[in-house]
Coordinates of C-alpha atoms and ligand atoms in Angstrom, one line a residue:
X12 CA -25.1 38.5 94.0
X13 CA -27.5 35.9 92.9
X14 CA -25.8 32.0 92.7
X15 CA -27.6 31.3 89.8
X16 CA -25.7 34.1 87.8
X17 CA -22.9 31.5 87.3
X18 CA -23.4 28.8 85.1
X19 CA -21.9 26.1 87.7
X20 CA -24.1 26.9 90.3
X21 CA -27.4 25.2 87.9
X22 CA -27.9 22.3 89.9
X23 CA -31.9 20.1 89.5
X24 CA -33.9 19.1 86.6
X25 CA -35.4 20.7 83.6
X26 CA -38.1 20.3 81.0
X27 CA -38.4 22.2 77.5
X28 CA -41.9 21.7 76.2
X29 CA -42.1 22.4 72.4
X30 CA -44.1 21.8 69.5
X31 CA -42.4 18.7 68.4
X32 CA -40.8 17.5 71.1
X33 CA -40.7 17.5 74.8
X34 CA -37.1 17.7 76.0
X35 CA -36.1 17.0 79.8
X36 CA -32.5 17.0 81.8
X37 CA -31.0 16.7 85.2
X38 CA -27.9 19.3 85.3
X39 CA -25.1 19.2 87.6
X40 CA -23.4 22.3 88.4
X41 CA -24.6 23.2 85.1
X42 CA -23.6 20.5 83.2
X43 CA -26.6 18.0 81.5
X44 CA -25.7 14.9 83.7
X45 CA -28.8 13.3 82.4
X46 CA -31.5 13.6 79.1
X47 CA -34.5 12.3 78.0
X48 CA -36.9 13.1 75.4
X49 CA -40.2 12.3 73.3
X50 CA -42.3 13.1 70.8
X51 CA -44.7 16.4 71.8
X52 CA -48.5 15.6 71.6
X53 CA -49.9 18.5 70.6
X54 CA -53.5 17.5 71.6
X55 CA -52.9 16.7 75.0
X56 CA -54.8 17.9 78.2
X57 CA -53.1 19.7 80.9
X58 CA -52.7 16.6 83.0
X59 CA -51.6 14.5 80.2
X60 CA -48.6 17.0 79.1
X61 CA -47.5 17.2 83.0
X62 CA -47.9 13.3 83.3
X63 CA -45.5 12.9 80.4
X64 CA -43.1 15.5 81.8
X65 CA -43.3 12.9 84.9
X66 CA -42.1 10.1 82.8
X67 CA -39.1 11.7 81.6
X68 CA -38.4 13.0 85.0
X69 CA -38.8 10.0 86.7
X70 CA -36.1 8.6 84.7
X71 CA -33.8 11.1 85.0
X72 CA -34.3 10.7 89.0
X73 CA -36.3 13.8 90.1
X74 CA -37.3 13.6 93.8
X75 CA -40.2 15.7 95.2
X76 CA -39.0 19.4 95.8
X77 CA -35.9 19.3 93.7
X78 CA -35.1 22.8 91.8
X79 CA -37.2 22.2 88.5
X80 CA -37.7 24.6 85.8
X81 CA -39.9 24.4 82.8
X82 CA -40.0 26.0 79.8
X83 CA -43.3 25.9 77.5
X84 CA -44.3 26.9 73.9
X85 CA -47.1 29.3 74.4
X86 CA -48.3 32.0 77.1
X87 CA -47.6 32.2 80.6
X88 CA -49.4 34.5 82.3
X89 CA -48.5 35.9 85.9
X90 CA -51.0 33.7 87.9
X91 CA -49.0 30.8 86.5
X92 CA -51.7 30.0 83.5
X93 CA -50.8 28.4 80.5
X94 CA -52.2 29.2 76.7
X95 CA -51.7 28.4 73.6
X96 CA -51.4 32.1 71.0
X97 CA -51.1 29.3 68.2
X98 CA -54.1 26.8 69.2
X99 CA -52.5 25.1 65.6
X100 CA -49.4 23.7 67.9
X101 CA -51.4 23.2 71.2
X102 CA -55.3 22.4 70.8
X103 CA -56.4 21.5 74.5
X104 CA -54.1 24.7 76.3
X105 CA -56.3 27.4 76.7
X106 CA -56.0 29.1 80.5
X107 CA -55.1 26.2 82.3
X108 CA -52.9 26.3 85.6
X109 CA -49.6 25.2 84.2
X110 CA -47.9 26.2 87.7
X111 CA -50.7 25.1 90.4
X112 CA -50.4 21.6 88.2
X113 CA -46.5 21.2 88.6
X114 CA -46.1 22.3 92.1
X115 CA -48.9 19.6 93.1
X116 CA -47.1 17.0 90.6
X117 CA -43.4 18.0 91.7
X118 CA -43.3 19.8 95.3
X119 CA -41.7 23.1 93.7
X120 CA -41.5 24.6 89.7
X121 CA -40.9 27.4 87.8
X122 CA -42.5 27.7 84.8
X123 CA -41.8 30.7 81.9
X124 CA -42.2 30.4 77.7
X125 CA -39.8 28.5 76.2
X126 CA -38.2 31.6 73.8
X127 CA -38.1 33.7 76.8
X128 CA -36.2 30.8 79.6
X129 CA -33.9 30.6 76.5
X130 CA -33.3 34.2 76.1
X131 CA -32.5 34.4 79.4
X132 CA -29.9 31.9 79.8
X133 CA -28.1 33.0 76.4
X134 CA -28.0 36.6 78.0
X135 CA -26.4 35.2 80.8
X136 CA -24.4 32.3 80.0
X137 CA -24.6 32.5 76.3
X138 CA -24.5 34.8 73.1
X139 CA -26.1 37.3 74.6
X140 CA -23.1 38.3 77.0
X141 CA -22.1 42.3 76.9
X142 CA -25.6 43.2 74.6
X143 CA -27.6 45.3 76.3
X144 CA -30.3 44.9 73.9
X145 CA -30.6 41.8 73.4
X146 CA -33.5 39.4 71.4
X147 CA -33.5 35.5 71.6
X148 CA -35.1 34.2 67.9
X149 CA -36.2 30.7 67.6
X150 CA -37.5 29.3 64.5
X151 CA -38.4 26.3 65.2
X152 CA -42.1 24.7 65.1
X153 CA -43.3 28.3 65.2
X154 CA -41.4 31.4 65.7
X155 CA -40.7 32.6 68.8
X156 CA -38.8 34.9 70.8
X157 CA -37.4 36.5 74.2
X158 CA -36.3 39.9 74.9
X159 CA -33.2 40.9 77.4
X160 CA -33.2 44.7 77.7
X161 CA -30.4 45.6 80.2
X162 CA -30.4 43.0 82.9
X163 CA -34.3 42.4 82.4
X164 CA -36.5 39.9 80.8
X165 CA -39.3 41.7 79.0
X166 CA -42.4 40.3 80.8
X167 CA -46.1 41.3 80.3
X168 CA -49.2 40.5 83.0
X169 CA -50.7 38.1 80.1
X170 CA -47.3 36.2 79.3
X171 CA -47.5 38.0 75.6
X172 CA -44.9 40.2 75.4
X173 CA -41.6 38.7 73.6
X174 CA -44.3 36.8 70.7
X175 CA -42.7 38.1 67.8
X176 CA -43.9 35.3 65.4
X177 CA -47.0 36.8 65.7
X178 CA -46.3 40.5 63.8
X179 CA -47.4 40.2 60.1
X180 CA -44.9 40.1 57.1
X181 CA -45.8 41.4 53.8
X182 CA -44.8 37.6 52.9
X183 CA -48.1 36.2 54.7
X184 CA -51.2 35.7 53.7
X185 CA -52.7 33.1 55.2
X186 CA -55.0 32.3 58.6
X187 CA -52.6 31.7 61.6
X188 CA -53.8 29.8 64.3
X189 CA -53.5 32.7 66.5
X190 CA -56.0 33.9 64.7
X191 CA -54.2 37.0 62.7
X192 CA -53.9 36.8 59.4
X193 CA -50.4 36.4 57.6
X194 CA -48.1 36.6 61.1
X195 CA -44.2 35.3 60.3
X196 CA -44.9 32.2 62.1
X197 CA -47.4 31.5 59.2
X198 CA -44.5 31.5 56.6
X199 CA -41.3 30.8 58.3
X200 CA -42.0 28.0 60.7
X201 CA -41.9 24.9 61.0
X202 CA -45.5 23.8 60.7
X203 CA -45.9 26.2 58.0
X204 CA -43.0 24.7 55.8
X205 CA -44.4 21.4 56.5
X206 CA -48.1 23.0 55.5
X207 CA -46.5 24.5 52.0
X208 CA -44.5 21.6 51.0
X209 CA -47.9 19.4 51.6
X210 CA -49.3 22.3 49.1
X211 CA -46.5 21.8 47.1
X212 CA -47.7 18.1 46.7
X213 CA -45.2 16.7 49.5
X214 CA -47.6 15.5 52.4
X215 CA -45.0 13.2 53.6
X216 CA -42.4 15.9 54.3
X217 CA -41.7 17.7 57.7
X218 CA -39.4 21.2 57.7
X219 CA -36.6 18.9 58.4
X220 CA -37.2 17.1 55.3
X221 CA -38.0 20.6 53.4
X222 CA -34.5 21.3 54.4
X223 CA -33.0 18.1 53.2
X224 CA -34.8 18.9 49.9
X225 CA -33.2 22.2 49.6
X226 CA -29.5 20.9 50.0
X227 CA -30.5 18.5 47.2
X228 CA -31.1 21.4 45.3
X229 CA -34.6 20.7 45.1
X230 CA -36.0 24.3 43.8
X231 CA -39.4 24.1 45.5
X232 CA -37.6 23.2 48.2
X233 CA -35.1 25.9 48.2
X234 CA -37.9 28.6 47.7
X235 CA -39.6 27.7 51.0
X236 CA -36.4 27.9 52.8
X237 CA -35.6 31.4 51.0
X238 CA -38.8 32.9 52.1
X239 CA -38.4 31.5 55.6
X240 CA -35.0 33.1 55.9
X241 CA -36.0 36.2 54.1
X242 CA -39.2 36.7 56.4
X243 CA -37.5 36.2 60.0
X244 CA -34.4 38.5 59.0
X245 CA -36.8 41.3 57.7
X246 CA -38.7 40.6 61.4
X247 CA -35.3 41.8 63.4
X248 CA -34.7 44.6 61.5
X249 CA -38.8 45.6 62.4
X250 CA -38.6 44.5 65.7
X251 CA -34.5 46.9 65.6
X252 CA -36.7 50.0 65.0
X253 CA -38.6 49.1 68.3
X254 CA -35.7 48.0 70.4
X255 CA -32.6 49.4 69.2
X256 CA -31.5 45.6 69.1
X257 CA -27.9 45.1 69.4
X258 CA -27.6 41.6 69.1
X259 CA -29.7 39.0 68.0
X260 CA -29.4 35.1 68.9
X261 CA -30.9 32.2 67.1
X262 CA -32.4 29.3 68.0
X263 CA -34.5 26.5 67.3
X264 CA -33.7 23.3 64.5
X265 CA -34.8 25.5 61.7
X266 CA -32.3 28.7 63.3
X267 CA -29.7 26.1 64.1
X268 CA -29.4 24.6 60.9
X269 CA -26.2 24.9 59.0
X270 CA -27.4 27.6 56.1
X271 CA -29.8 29.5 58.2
X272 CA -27.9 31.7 59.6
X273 CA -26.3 32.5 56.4
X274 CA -29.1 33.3 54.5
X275 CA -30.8 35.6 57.3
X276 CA -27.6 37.9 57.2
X277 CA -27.7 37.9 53.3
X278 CA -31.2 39.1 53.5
X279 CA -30.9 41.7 56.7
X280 CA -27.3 43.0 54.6
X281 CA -30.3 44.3 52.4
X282 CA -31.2 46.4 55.4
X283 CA -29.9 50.3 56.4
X284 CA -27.2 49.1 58.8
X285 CA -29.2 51.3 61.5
X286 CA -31.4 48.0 61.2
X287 CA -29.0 45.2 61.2
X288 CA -27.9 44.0 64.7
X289 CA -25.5 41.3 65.0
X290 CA -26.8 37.9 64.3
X291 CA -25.5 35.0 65.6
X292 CA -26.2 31.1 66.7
X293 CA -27.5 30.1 70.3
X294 CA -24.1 29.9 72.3
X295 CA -26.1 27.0 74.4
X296 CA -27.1 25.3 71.1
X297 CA -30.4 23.3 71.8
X298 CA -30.2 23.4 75.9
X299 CA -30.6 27.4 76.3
X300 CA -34.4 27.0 77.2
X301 CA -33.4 24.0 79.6
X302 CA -30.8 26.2 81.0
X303 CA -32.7 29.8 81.5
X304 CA -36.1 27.6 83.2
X305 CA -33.7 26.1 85.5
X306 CA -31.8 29.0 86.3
X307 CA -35.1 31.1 86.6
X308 CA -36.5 28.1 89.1
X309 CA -33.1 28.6 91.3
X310 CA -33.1 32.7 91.1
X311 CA -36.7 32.0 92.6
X312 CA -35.9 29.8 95.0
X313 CA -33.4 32.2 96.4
X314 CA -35.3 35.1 96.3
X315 CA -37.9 33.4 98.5
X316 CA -35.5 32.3 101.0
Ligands
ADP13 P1 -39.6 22.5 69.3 O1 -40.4 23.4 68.4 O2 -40.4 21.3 69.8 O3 -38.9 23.2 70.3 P2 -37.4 22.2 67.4 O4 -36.6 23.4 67.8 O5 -36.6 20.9 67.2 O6 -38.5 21.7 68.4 O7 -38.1 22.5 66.0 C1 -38.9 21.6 65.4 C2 -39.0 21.9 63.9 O8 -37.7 21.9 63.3 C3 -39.8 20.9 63.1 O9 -40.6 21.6 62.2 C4 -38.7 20.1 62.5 O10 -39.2 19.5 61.2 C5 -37.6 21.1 62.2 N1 -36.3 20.5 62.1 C6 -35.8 19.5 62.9 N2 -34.5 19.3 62.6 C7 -34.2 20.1 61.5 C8 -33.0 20.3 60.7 N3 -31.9 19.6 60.9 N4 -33.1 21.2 59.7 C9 -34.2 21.9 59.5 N5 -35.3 21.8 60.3 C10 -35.3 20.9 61.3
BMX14 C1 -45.2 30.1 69.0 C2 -45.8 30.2 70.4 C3 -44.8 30.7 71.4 C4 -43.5 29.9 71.3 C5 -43.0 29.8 69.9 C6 -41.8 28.8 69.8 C7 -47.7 28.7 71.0 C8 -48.2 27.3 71.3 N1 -46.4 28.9 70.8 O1 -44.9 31.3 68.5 O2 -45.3 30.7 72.7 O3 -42.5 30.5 72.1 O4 -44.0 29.3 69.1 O5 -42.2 27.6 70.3 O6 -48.5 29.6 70.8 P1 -41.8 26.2 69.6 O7 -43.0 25.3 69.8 O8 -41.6 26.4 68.2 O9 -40.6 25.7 70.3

């Protein structure tokens, strides 16, 4: 049996690249020992996003060749190259080699998409436990997602497979930055409730602030969260037809936040219960895509030993 199938057994360093913000950690037997964290520039080169994952790792005391795993928004393909599907969220990633990059920077890496690392460690350490068919959901600055079907990650040669913001909802209608037209990352994400409440003649206001708005009972406010909500539950029951979903986990700020949840199962009760799997919160809360890169980098490491 693998080591890395306990939790206590995730010792090294890990980074969590998202839209918004670039999250690192050192773990120690699988407990974050260590964090640091900034602000995600989403026009950065390739060696400007690996040279601020450097920072952050340099202050959390990585040494050359320690177990490192990283977790991206965006696809990784299976020669290690990295691309943004949403060139809205990363302008300058388009094929570049993610993995060649780290292993020069760091001495060893692991690299996967940020929804699928996560999906992984939930499955294994987290909400995810005893479902067989299993999907990790983040809504966060887009909408992303990782599949577990039995004791396998979904995986595709191109890195696609798992990008369920991308299928189109009757609630879309506009352009995506993928470059479809009306995908569920267009309506329920995070850059796209910070695009409608701009529209709604609040420039100033990030999905965060959206949010706030809503619990002040702000009725623009609360429409935009509605449709969110409505949009990403309607998404797991589609995506329930496909996979026979048993349990779904979210994730991200916008999944995590307190009313969320609540309004995703009032929406998917709408639903034939063939179509409504059990929705829950990320067990691992904010850390499961810091937890499933670095337990992917150690399951690695000990399969080439
Ligand atoms: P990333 O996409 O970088 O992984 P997050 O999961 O934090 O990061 O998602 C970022 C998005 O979540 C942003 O659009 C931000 O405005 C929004 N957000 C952050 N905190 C909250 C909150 N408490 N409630 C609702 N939305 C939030
Ligand atoms: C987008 C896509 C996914 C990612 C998801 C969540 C890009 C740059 N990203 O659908 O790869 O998993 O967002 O990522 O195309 P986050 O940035 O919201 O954390």
């Amino acid at each position: 049996m693998s080591t890395a199938s306990s939790l206590d057994a995730l010792t090294g360093f890990a980074v969590d690249l998202g839209g918004t913000k670039l999250a690192a950690a050192r773990f120690e037997r699988g407990k974050a020992v260590g964090r640091e964290r900034c602000v995600t520039d989403g026009a950065a080169s390739l060696e400007v996003q690996v040279d601020a994952m450097a920072q952050l790792l340099r202050r959390l005391g990585h040494r050359h060749g320690a177990p490192l795993g990283v977790a991206v928004t965006g696809r990784l393909d299976r020669d290690g190259r990295w691309g943004a599907v949403n060139v809205g969220t990363l302008s300058s990633i388009s094929d570049v080699p993610l993995v060649d990059a780290l292993m020069a920077r760091f001495g060893a890496a692991c690299a996967l998409n940020d929804a699928a690392a996560a999906a992984w460690a939930e499955s294994r350490f987290g909400a995810g436990i005893g479902a067989e068919n299993f999907l990790y959901l983040t809504v966060s600055t887009g909408v992303g997602g990782g599949v577990v079907l039995g004791d396998r990650l979904v995986s595709s040669p191109n890195g696609l497979a798992g990008h369920v913001g991308f299928v189109s909802t009757p609630e879309g209608g506009d352009l995506c930055g993928s470059g479809r037209t009306g995908t569920v990352e267009s309506v329920a994400g995070g850059r796209a409730l910070a695009a409608a409440a701009a529209e709604a003649g609040y420039p100033e206001l990030d999905a965060r602030g959206v949010f706030a708005a809503s619990a002040q009972g702000e009725s623009w406010a609360e429409v935009l969260v509605a449709r969110s909500a409505r949009t990403t539950a309607r998404l797991v029951a589609d995506i329930t037809a496909v996979l026979g979903l048993e349990r779904v986990a979210l994730g991200g700020s916008i999944g995590l936040a307190p009313c969320y949840l609540d309004r995703m199962e009032a929406s998917l009760a709408k639903e034939p219960v063939l179509f409504r799997p059990e929705l829950c919160r990320a067990l691992l809360g904010q850390d499961s895509a810091l937890v499933g890169a670095l337990a992917q980098a150690i399951e690695k490491q000990e399969t080439q030993a």
